[in-house]
């Protein structure tokens, strides 16, 4: 039975702190301050069952939720007690669930793991990174889902861009026919259209980056408020911007080239409708 | 006639039309997927809860069933109180724990459910029989992990004593059946055994304790009313109707619902922009032709109808293609999200309902019609003589 899981079930009652009794202190989830109107110095009664006698404790602090994705959708409150108080409350004796150990460096981590697993009876040491990989499976799935959505979005953008470029070159077929008739080579025409398409794509990418950044702020604000967590849901990093701009440029070049091919493969007079 | 003219106008530029249709198809596929995602989880979760025929679930106060390791004491008294209620037809108690199948010093960990086999709603038996005392039914994954078959025996321990390096409370069980567990992941190692066997583990440390209780009501009983009665009678448990459980799940899955709303809106906006751009350019190209039609006496309203019809045709054809594409991409996205660890096999994220397809198509058709209105309005208001003169000069 995990104590921190169980403690989320506790009932609490606010009452004035007693001056005589030396009560233990407790740190409460920050969300309880808003939801239950509790303040530092209030006394709460904790019990492992709704109708239990309970233990009185003084609220010493409020703690903010950590940015832990695995807890984001959970609405339970977390409270932090002194270890001996929690052991007494649960009748847990001198038992603990786990120890967290800080090592000096990675070599020390390896030595500690080997030493604990080889010698210490009753303990199994794990590297934090390995535990994170195991618990991160959920987020690996979310990442794959987001990537798949991204691919569909890129496909839609590519078609949109190609459509726009096609419309633009179709609109200018007379102008391009005239340029061909006064001696411009097909290659020059294709290059001009590709440059134009790339410029449009890059301009769109810059505007899109700005829009993405604003959307990212809105998304973070919305979800952080909804789940009451400091977790950052959407992050616009230089890598993401670089990927978006590069992709746009590639799509721009491809769309421009394809659109230009339709134009330069027809005779200039045919483009003029003769 | 108007539809024919609209169609002729679209066929005049096949590449452009094909691209526009492809763009709308991708947008509408995404829109359909997001409509399915927004309602799919709720629907499949509700179906999962309803399928077993239990309308009410009880769990330790303040928790959801099997959300924590908390248990209810006074199990027998709670069950008796439930059975006394006139609207209650059957009660299925459940006690969850972990068991270990010893294998060296590590062992294979299994999720274990203590159930009353005659009334349980946690699994469907695929092979064999319901477990008697000293027997288990196991998931296929568990049998694979333990290299056991129906009729084999297996040794299970309740705990690993870390100090003495010994398995505690070991007992040999016979595999009486193979089952599909509805509320646990398809790849999870699960066994179910009689409730009394689980309560007797560790010298009866779990005696009279329960993790959750499912309640089947008599026909025509109102679940909300019964839940209110039971809440008043049993202060140490949370009483949830199926609607309550779905609402709780909804709260946790708000991320996907919001994501579906945002991406669905973006898809709709992209489809709208695509049709608007295409129709604007198309009208600009045909300004002379429209002026001639007007000069010949064609009414402005007919011009508007023809151009709006073009937008509608594009939206309908793109939307119809998008329907098929959307179902394919939904299957692909479902296969990704289906890898969530511990996801029950009966839960789906994307559930197709005809009304979803209709609402996606409806939104797209409205967007397509709206997209055609502005360019057609401009075309219909052209000064006829001036336009004809300008076109002639050009």
Coordinates of N, CA and C in Angstrom, one line a residue, chain B residues 91-286:
Chain B
X91 N -24.9 -8.6 -7.0 CA -23.8 -7.9 -6.5 C -22.5 -8.7 -6.8
X92 N -21.5 -8.0 -7.4 CA -20.3 -8.7 -7.8 C -19.1 -8.0 -7.0
X93 N -18.7 -8.6 -5.9 CA -17.5 -8.0 -5.2 C -16.2 -8.4 -5.9
X94 N -15.2 -7.6 -5.6 CA -13.9 -7.8 -6.2 C -12.8 -7.3 -5.3
X95 N -11.7 -8.1 -5.2 CA -10.6 -7.7 -4.4 C -9.3 -7.8 -5.3
X96 N -8.6 -6.7 -5.5 CA -7.5 -6.7 -6.4 C -6.2 -6.8 -5.5
X97 N -5.2 -7.5 -6.0 CA -3.9 -7.6 -5.4 C -2.9 -8.0 -6.4
X98 N -1.6 -8.1 -5.9 CA -0.6 -8.6 -6.8 C -0.1 -10.0 -6.3
X99 N 0.1 -10.9 -7.2 CA 0.7 -12.2 -6.9 C 2.0 -12.4 -7.7
X100 N 2.8 -13.2 -7.2 CA 4.1 -13.4 -7.9 C 4.2 -14.9 -8.2
X101 N 4.6 -15.2 -9.4 CA 4.9 -16.6 -9.8 C 6.4 -16.7 -9.6
X102 N 6.9 -17.4 -8.6 CA 8.3 -17.5 -8.4 C 9.1 -18.0 -9.6
X103 N 10.1 -17.2 -9.9 CA 11.0 -17.6 -11.0 C 12.4 -17.1 -10.6
X104 N 13.2 -17.9 -10.1 CA 14.5 -17.4 -9.5 C 14.2 -16.5 -8.3
X105 N 14.9 -15.4 -8.3 CA 14.7 -14.5 -7.2 C 13.8 -13.3 -7.6
X106 N 13.4 -13.3 -8.9 CA 12.7 -12.2 -9.4 C 11.2 -12.5 -9.4
X107 N 10.8 -13.5 -10.2 CA 9.4 -13.9 -10.3 C 8.7 -13.1 -11.3
X108 N 7.5 -13.6 -11.8 CA 6.7 -12.9 -12.7 C 5.5 -12.3 -11.9
X109 N 5.3 -11.0 -12.0 CA 4.3 -10.3 -11.2 C 3.0 -10.4 -12.0
X110 N 1.9 -10.8 -11.3 CA 0.6 -10.8 -11.9 C -0.4 -10.0 -11.2
X111 N -1.3 -9.4 -11.9 CA -2.4 -8.7 -11.3 C -3.4 -9.8 -11.0
X112 N -3.9 -9.8 -9.7 CA -4.8 -10.9 -9.3 C -6.2 -10.3 -8.9
X113 N -7.2 -10.9 -9.3 CA -8.6 -10.4 -9.0 C -9.3 -11.5 -8.2
X114 N -9.7 -11.2 -7.0 CA -10.6 -12.1 -6.2 C -12.0 -11.8 -6.6
X115 N -12.7 -12.8 -7.1 CA -14.1 -12.6 -7.6 C -15.0 -13.7 -7.1
X116 N -16.3 -13.4 -7.2 CA -17.3 -14.4 -7.1 C -17.6 -14.9 -8.5
X117 N -17.1 -16.1 -8.9 CA -17.2 -16.5 -10.3 C -18.6 -16.5 -10.9
X118 N -19.6 -16.8 -10.0 CA -20.9 -16.9 -10.6 C -21.5 -15.6 -11.0
X119 N -21.1 -14.5 -10.4 CA -21.7 -13.2 -10.8 C -20.7 -12.2 -11.3
X120 N -19.4 -12.5 -11.4 CA -18.4 -11.6 -11.8 C -18.7 -10.9 -13.1
X121 N -18.1 -9.7 -13.3 CA -18.3 -9.0 -14.6 C -17.0 -8.5 -15.1
X122 N -15.9 -9.1 -14.6 CA -14.5 -8.6 -15.0 C -13.9 -9.3 -16.2
X123 N -14.4 -10.5 -16.5 CA -13.8 -11.2 -17.6 C -14.8 -12.1 -18.3
X124 N -14.5 -12.5 -19.5 CA -15.3 -13.4 -20.2 C -14.4 -14.7 -20.4
X125 N -15.0 -15.8 -20.1 CA -14.3 -17.1 -20.2 C -14.1 -17.5 -21.6
X126 N -12.9 -17.7 -22.1 CA -12.7 -18.1 -23.5 C -12.6 -19.7 -23.6
X127 N -12.0 -20.3 -22.6 CA -11.8 -21.7 -22.5 C -11.9 -22.2 -21.1
X128 N -12.3 -23.4 -20.9 CA -12.3 -24.0 -19.6 C -13.5 -23.7 -18.7
X129 N -13.3 -23.7 -17.4 CA -14.5 -23.4 -16.5 C -14.1 -22.3 -15.5
X130 N -15.2 -21.9 -14.8 CA -15.0 -20.9 -13.8 C -14.1 -21.5 -12.7
X131 N -13.3 -20.7 -12.0 CA -12.4 -21.3 -11.0 C -13.1 -21.7 -9.7
X132 N -12.8 -22.8 -9.1 CA -13.3 -23.2 -7.8 C -12.1 -22.9 -6.8
X133 N -12.3 -23.2 -5.6 CA -11.2 -22.9 -4.6 C -10.0 -23.6 -5.1
X134 N -8.8 -22.9 -5.0 CA -7.6 -23.6 -5.4 C -7.4 -23.6 -6.9
X135 N -8.2 -22.8 -7.7 CA -8.1 -22.8 -9.1 C -8.0 -21.3 -9.6
X136 N -7.5 -21.1 -10.8 CA -7.5 -19.7 -11.3 C -7.9 -19.7 -12.8
X137 N -8.4 -18.6 -13.2 CA -8.5 -18.4 -14.7 C -7.4 -17.3 -15.0
X138 N -6.8 -17.5 -16.2 CA -5.7 -16.6 -16.5 C -5.9 -15.9 -17.8
X139 N -5.2 -14.8 -18.0 CA -5.2 -14.1 -19.4 C -4.2 -14.9 -20.2
X140 N -4.4 -14.8 -21.5 CA -3.4 -15.5 -22.4 C -2.0 -15.0 -22.2
X141 N -1.9 -13.6 -21.9 CA -0.6 -13.1 -21.7 C 0.1 -13.7 -20.5
X142 N -0.7 -13.9 -19.4 CA -0.1 -14.6 -18.2 C 0.3 -16.0 -18.5
X143 N -0.5 -16.7 -19.2 CA -0.1 -18.1 -19.5 C 1.2 -18.1 -20.4
X144 N 1.3 -17.2 -21.3 CA 2.5 -17.1 -22.2 C 3.7 -16.8 -21.3
X145 N 3.5 -15.8 -20.4 CA 4.7 -15.4 -19.5 C 5.1 -16.5 -18.6
X146 N 4.1 -17.3 -18.2 CA 4.5 -18.4 -17.2 C 4.7 -19.7 -17.9
X147 N 4.5 -19.8 -19.3 CA 4.7 -21.0 -20.0 C 3.8 -22.1 -19.5
X148 N 2.5 -21.8 -19.3 CA 1.5 -22.7 -18.8 C 0.3 -22.8 -19.7
X149 N -0.4 -24.0 -19.6 CA -1.6 -24.2 -20.4 C -2.8 -24.5 -19.5
X150 N -3.9 -24.6 -20.1 CA -5.2 -25.0 -19.4 C -5.0 -26.3 -18.8
X151 N -5.3 -26.4 -17.5 CA -5.1 -27.7 -16.8 C -3.8 -27.9 -16.0
X152 N -2.8 -27.0 -16.4 CA -1.5 -27.1 -15.7 C -1.7 -26.5 -14.3
X153 N -0.7 -26.7 -13.5 CA -0.7 -26.1 -12.2 C 0.4 -25.0 -12.2
X154 N 0.2 -24.0 -11.3 CA 1.2 -22.9 -11.1 C 1.3 -22.5 -9.7
X155 N 2.5 -22.1 -9.3 CA 2.7 -21.7 -7.9 C 2.6 -20.2 -7.8
X156 N 1.8 -19.7 -6.9 CA 1.8 -18.2 -6.8 C 2.0 -17.8 -5.3
X157 N 2.8 -16.7 -5.2 CA 3.1 -16.2 -3.8 C 2.5 -14.9 -3.7
X158 N 2.2 -14.5 -2.4 CA 1.5 -13.2 -2.2 C 2.6 -12.1 -2.1
X159 N 3.8 -12.4 -1.8 CA 4.8 -11.3 -1.6 C 6.2 -11.9 -1.6
X160 N 7.1 -11.0 -1.7 CA 8.6 -11.4 -1.7 C 9.2 -10.8 -0.4
X161 N 9.6 -11.6 0.5 CA 10.2 -11.0 1.7 C 11.6 -10.6 1.4
X162 N 11.8 -9.3 1.4 CA 13.1 -8.8 1.0 C 14.2 -9.1 2.0
X163 N 13.8 -9.2 3.2 CA 14.9 -9.5 4.3 C 15.3 -10.9 4.2
X164 N 14.4 -11.8 4.1 CA 14.7 -13.3 4.1 C 14.9 -13.8 2.7
X165 N 14.6 -13.0 1.7 CA 14.7 -13.5 0.3 C 13.9 -14.7 0.1
X166 N 12.7 -14.7 0.6 CA 11.8 -15.8 0.4 C 10.4 -15.4 -0.1
X167 N 9.8 -16.2 -0.9 CA 8.4 -15.9 -1.3 C 7.4 -16.3 -0.2
X168 N 6.5 -15.4 0.1 CA 5.6 -15.6 1.2 C 4.2 -16.2 0.7
X169 N 3.6 -16.9 1.5 CA 2.2 -17.4 1.3 C 2.1 -18.1 -0.1
X170 N 3.1 -19.0 -0.4 CA 3.0 -19.7 -1.7 C 1.9 -20.8 -1.7
X171 N 1.3 -20.9 -2.8 CA 0.3 -21.9 -2.9 C 0.2 -22.4 -4.4
X172 N -0.2 -23.6 -4.6 CA -0.3 -24.2 -5.9 C -1.7 -24.1 -6.4
X173 N -1.9 -23.6 -7.6 CA -3.3 -23.4 -8.2 C -3.3 -24.2 -9.5
X174 N -4.5 -24.6 -9.8 CA -4.7 -25.3 -11.1 C -5.3 -24.2 -12.1
X175 N -4.9 -24.2 -13.3 CA -5.4 -23.3 -14.3 C -6.7 -23.9 -14.8
X176 N -7.9 -23.3 -14.4 CA -9.2 -23.9 -14.8 C -9.7 -23.3 -16.0
X177 N -9.3 -22.1 -16.4 CA -9.8 -21.4 -17.5 C -8.9 -20.3 -18.1
X178 N -9.2 -20.0 -19.3 CA -8.5 -18.9 -20.0 C -9.5 -17.8 -20.2
X179 N -9.2 -16.5 -19.9 CA -10.2 -15.5 -19.9 C -9.7 -14.2 -20.6
X180 N -10.6 -13.5 -21.0 CA -10.3 -12.1 -21.6 C -10.8 -11.1 -20.5
X181 N -9.9 -10.3 -20.0 CA -10.2 -9.4 -18.9 C -10.6 -8.0 -19.5
X182 N -11.8 -7.5 -19.2 CA -12.3 -6.4 -19.9 C -11.7 -5.0 -19.4
X183 N -11.3 -5.0 -18.1 CA -10.9 -3.7 -17.6 C -9.4 -3.6 -17.4
X184 N -8.6 -4.5 -17.9 CA -7.2 -4.5 -17.8 C -6.6 -4.6 -19.2
X185 N -5.3 -4.2 -19.3 CA -4.6 -4.2 -20.6 C -4.6 -5.6 -21.2
X186 N -4.7 -5.7 -22.6 CA -4.6 -6.9 -23.2 C -3.3 -7.7 -23.0
X187 N -2.2 -6.9 -22.8 CA -0.9 -7.5 -22.6 C -0.6 -7.8 -21.2
X188 N -1.5 -7.5 -20.3 CA -1.2 -7.7 -18.9 C -1.3 -9.1 -18.4
X189 N -0.5 -9.5 -17.4 CA -0.5 -10.8 -16.8 C -1.6 -10.7 -15.7
X190 N -2.7 -11.4 -15.9 CA -3.8 -11.3 -15.0 C -4.3 -12.7 -14.6
X191 N -4.6 -12.9 -13.4 CA -5.3 -14.1 -13.0 C -6.5 -13.7 -12.1
X192 N -7.6 -14.5 -12.2 CA -8.7 -14.3 -11.3 C -8.9 -15.6 -10.5
X193 N -9.2 -15.5 -9.3 CA -9.5 -16.6 -8.4 C -10.6 -16.3 -7.5
X194 N -11.1 -17.3 -6.8 CA -12.2 -17.0 -5.9 C -11.9 -16.0 -4.9
X195 N -12.8 -15.1 -4.6 CA -12.6 -14.1 -3.6 C -12.1 -14.6 -2.3
X196 N -12.6 -15.7 -1.8 CA -12.2 -16.3 -0.5 C -10.7 -16.6 -0.6
X197 N -10.2 -17.1 -1.7 CA -8.8 -17.4 -1.8 C -7.9 -16.2 -1.6
X198 N -8.3 -15.1 -2.2 CA -7.5 -13.9 -2.2 C -7.6 -13.3 -0.7
X199 N -8.8 -13.4 -0.1 CA -8.9 -12.8 1.2 C -8.1 -13.7 2.2
X200 N -7.9 -14.9 1.9 CA -7.2 -15.8 2.9 C -5.7 -15.7 2.8
X201 N -5.2 -15.0 1.8 CA -3.7 -14.8 1.6 C -3.1 -14.2 2.8
X202 N -1.8 -14.4 3.1 CA -1.1 -13.8 4.2 C -1.9 -14.0 5.5
X203 N -2.3 -15.2 5.7 CA -3.0 -15.5 7.0 C -4.2 -14.7 7.2
X204 N -4.9 -14.4 6.2 CA -6.2 -13.7 6.3 C -6.0 -12.2 6.5
X205 N -4.9 -11.7 6.1 CA -4.7 -10.2 6.3 C -5.7 -9.4 5.5
X206 N -6.2 -10.0 4.4 CA -7.2 -9.2 3.6 C -8.6 -9.7 3.9
X207 N -8.8 -10.4 5.0 CA -10.1 -10.9 5.3 C -11.2 -9.8 5.3
X208 N -12.3 -10.0 4.7 CA -13.4 -9.1 4.7 C -13.1 -7.7 4.0
X209 N -12.1 -7.7 3.2 CA -11.7 -6.4 2.5 C -12.1 -6.6 1.0
X210 N -12.5 -5.5 0.4 CA -12.9 -5.5 -1.0 C -12.3 -4.3 -1.7
X211 N -12.0 -4.4 -3.0 CA -11.5 -3.2 -3.7 C -12.6 -2.5 -4.4
X212 N -13.6 -3.2 -4.9 CA -14.7 -2.6 -5.6 C -15.9 -3.6 -5.6
X213 N -17.1 -3.0 -5.9 CA -18.3 -3.9 -6.0 C -19.1 -3.4 -7.2
X214 N -19.5 -4.3 -8.0 CA -20.4 -3.9 -9.1 C -21.8 -4.4 -8.8
X215 N -22.7 -3.5 -9.1 CA -24.1 -3.8 -8.7 C -25.0 -3.8 -10.0
X216 N -25.7 -4.9 -10.2 CA -26.7 -5.0 -11.3 C -28.1 -4.7 -10.7
X217 N -28.8 -3.8 -11.4 CA -30.1 -3.4 -10.9 C -31.2 -4.2 -11.6
X218 N -32.4 -4.2 -10.9 CA -33.5 -4.9 -11.6 C -34.0 -4.0 -12.7
X219 N -34.7 -4.6 -13.7 CA -35.2 -3.8 -14.8 C -36.0 -2.7 -14.3
X220 N -36.0 -1.5 -15.0 CA -36.8 -0.3 -14.6 C -36.3 0.4 -13.4
X221 N -35.2 -0.1 -12.7 CA -34.7 0.7 -11.5 C -34.0 1.9 -12.0
X222 N -34.1 3.0 -11.3 CA -33.4 4.2 -11.7 C -32.0 4.2 -11.0
X223 N -30.9 4.2 -11.8 CA -29.6 4.0 -11.2 C -29.2 5.2 -10.3
X224 N -29.6 6.4 -10.8 CA -29.3 7.6 -10.0 C -30.0 7.6 -8.6
X225 N -31.2 7.2 -8.6 CA -32.0 7.1 -7.3 C -31.4 6.1 -6.4
X226 N -31.0 4.9 -7.0 CA -30.4 3.8 -6.1 C -29.1 4.3 -5.6
X227 N -28.3 5.0 -6.5 CA -27.0 5.5 -6.0 C -27.1 6.4 -4.9
X228 N -28.2 7.3 -4.9 CA -28.4 8.2 -3.8 C -28.7 7.5 -2.5
X229 N -29.5 6.4 -2.6 CA -29.9 5.6 -1.4 C -28.6 5.0 -0.8
X230 N -27.8 4.4 -1.7 CA -26.7 3.7 -1.3 C -25.6 4.6 -0.7
X231 N -25.5 5.8 -1.2 CA -24.6 6.8 -0.7 C -25.0 7.1 0.7
X232 N -26.3 7.3 1.0 CA -26.7 7.6 2.3 C -26.5 6.4 3.3
X233 N -26.7 5.2 2.8 CA -26.5 4.0 3.7 C -25.1 3.7 3.9
X234 N -24.2 3.9 3.0 CA -22.8 3.4 3.1 C -21.8 4.6 3.0
X235 N -21.6 5.2 4.1 CA -20.7 6.4 4.1 C -19.3 6.2 3.7
X236 N -18.8 4.9 3.8 CA -17.4 4.6 3.6 C -17.0 4.3 2.2
X237 N -18.0 4.4 1.3 CA -17.7 4.0 -0.1 C -18.2 5.2 -1.0
X238 N -17.6 5.2 -2.2 CA -18.1 6.1 -3.3 C -19.0 5.3 -4.1
X239 N -20.2 5.8 -4.5 CA -21.1 5.1 -5.3 C -21.2 5.8 -6.6
X240 N -20.9 5.1 -7.7 CA -20.8 5.7 -9.0 C -21.8 5.0 -10.0
X241 N -22.6 5.8 -10.6 CA -23.4 5.2 -11.7 C -22.5 5.2 -13.0
X242 N -23.0 4.6 -14.0 CA -22.2 4.6 -15.2 C -22.0 6.0 -15.7
X243 N -23.1 6.8 -15.6 CA -22.9 8.2 -16.1 C -21.9 8.9 -15.3
X244 N -21.8 8.7 -13.9 CA -20.8 9.3 -13.1 C -19.4 8.9 -13.6
X245 N -19.2 7.6 -13.8 CA -17.9 7.0 -14.2 C -17.5 7.6 -15.5
X246 N -18.4 7.8 -16.5 CA -18.1 8.3 -17.8 C -17.7 9.8 -17.6
X247 N -18.4 10.5 -16.7 CA -18.0 11.9 -16.5 C -16.6 12.0 -15.9
X248 N -16.3 11.1 -14.9 CA -15.0 11.1 -14.3 C -13.9 10.9 -15.4
X249 N -14.2 9.9 -16.2 CA -13.2 9.5 -17.3 C -13.1 10.7 -18.3
X250 N -14.2 11.4 -18.5 CA -14.2 12.5 -19.4 C -13.2 13.6 -18.9
X251 N -13.3 13.8 -17.6 CA -12.4 14.8 -17.0 C -11.0 14.5 -17.2
X252 N -10.6 13.2 -17.1 CA -9.2 12.8 -17.3 C -8.8 12.9 -18.7
X253 N -9.8 12.7 -19.6 CA -9.4 12.6 -21.1 C -9.7 13.9 -21.8
X254 N -9.8 15.0 -21.0 CA -10.1 16.3 -21.6 C -9.1 16.7 -22.6
X255 N -7.8 16.2 -22.4 CA -6.7 16.6 -23.3 C -7.1 16.2 -24.7
X256 N -7.5 15.0 -24.9 CA -7.8 14.5 -26.2 C -9.0 15.2 -26.8
X257 N -10.0 15.5 -26.0 CA -11.2 16.2 -26.4 C -10.9 17.6 -26.9
X258 N -10.0 18.3 -26.2 CA -9.6 19.7 -26.5 C -8.8 19.6 -27.8
X259 N -7.9 18.6 -27.8 CA -7.0 18.5 -29.0 C -7.9 18.3 -30.3
X260 N -8.9 17.4 -30.1 CA -9.8 17.1 -31.2 C -10.5 18.4 -31.7
X261 N -10.9 19.2 -30.7 CA -11.6 20.5 -31.0 C -10.7 21.4 -31.8
X262 N -9.4 21.6 -31.3 CA -8.5 22.5 -31.9 C -8.2 22.0 -33.3
X263 N -7.8 20.8 -33.5 CA -7.4 20.3 -34.8 C -8.5 20.2 -35.8
X264 N -9.7 19.9 -35.2 CA -10.9 19.9 -36.1 C -11.2 21.3 -36.6
X265 N -11.1 22.3 -35.8 CA -11.3 23.7 -36.2 C -10.3 24.1 -37.2
X266 N -9.0 23.7 -37.0 CA -8.0 24.1 -38.0 C -8.3 23.4 -39.3
X267 N -8.7 22.1 -39.3 CA -9.0 21.4 -40.6 C -10.1 22.1 -41.3
X268 N -11.1 22.5 -40.6 CA -12.2 23.2 -41.2 C -11.8 24.5 -41.8
X269 N -11.0 25.2 -41.1 CA -10.5 26.5 -41.6 C -9.6 26.3 -42.8
X270 N -8.8 25.3 -42.8 CA -8.0 25.0 -44.0 C -8.9 24.7 -45.2
X271 N -9.9 23.9 -45.0 CA -10.8 23.5 -46.1 C -11.5 24.8 -46.6
X272 N -11.9 25.6 -45.7 CA -12.6 26.8 -46.1 C -11.7 27.8 -46.9
X273 N -10.5 27.9 -46.4 CA -9.5 28.8 -47.1 C -9.2 28.3 -48.5
X274 N -9.1 27.0 -48.6 CA -8.8 26.4 -49.9 C -9.9 26.7 -50.9
X275 N -11.1 26.4 -50.5 CA -12.2 26.7 -51.4 C -12.3 28.2 -51.7
X276 N -12.2 29.0 -50.7 CA -12.3 30.5 -50.9 C -11.2 30.9 -52.0
X277 N -10.0 30.5 -51.8 CA -8.9 30.9 -52.7 C -9.2 30.4 -54.1
X278 N -9.6 29.2 -54.2 CA -9.9 28.6 -55.5 C -11.0 29.4 -56.2
X279 N -12.1 29.6 -55.4 CA -13.2 30.3 -56.0 C -12.9 31.7 -56.4
X280 N -12.1 32.4 -55.6 CA -11.7 33.8 -55.9 C -11.0 33.9 -57.2
X281 N -9.9 33.0 -57.3 CA -9.1 33.0 -58.5 C -10.0 32.6 -59.7
X282 N -10.8 31.6 -59.5 CA -11.6 31.1 -60.6 C -12.6 32.3 -61.1
X283 N -13.1 33.0 -60.2 CA -14.0 34.1 -60.6 C -13.3 35.2 -61.3
X284 N -12.1 35.5 -60.7 CA -11.2 36.6 -61.4 C -10.9 36.2 -62.8
X285 N -10.6 35.0 -63.0 CA -10.3 34.5 -64.4 C -11.5 34.6 -65.3
X286 N -12.6 34.4 -64.8 CA -13.8 34.4 -65.6 C -14.7 35.6 -65.6

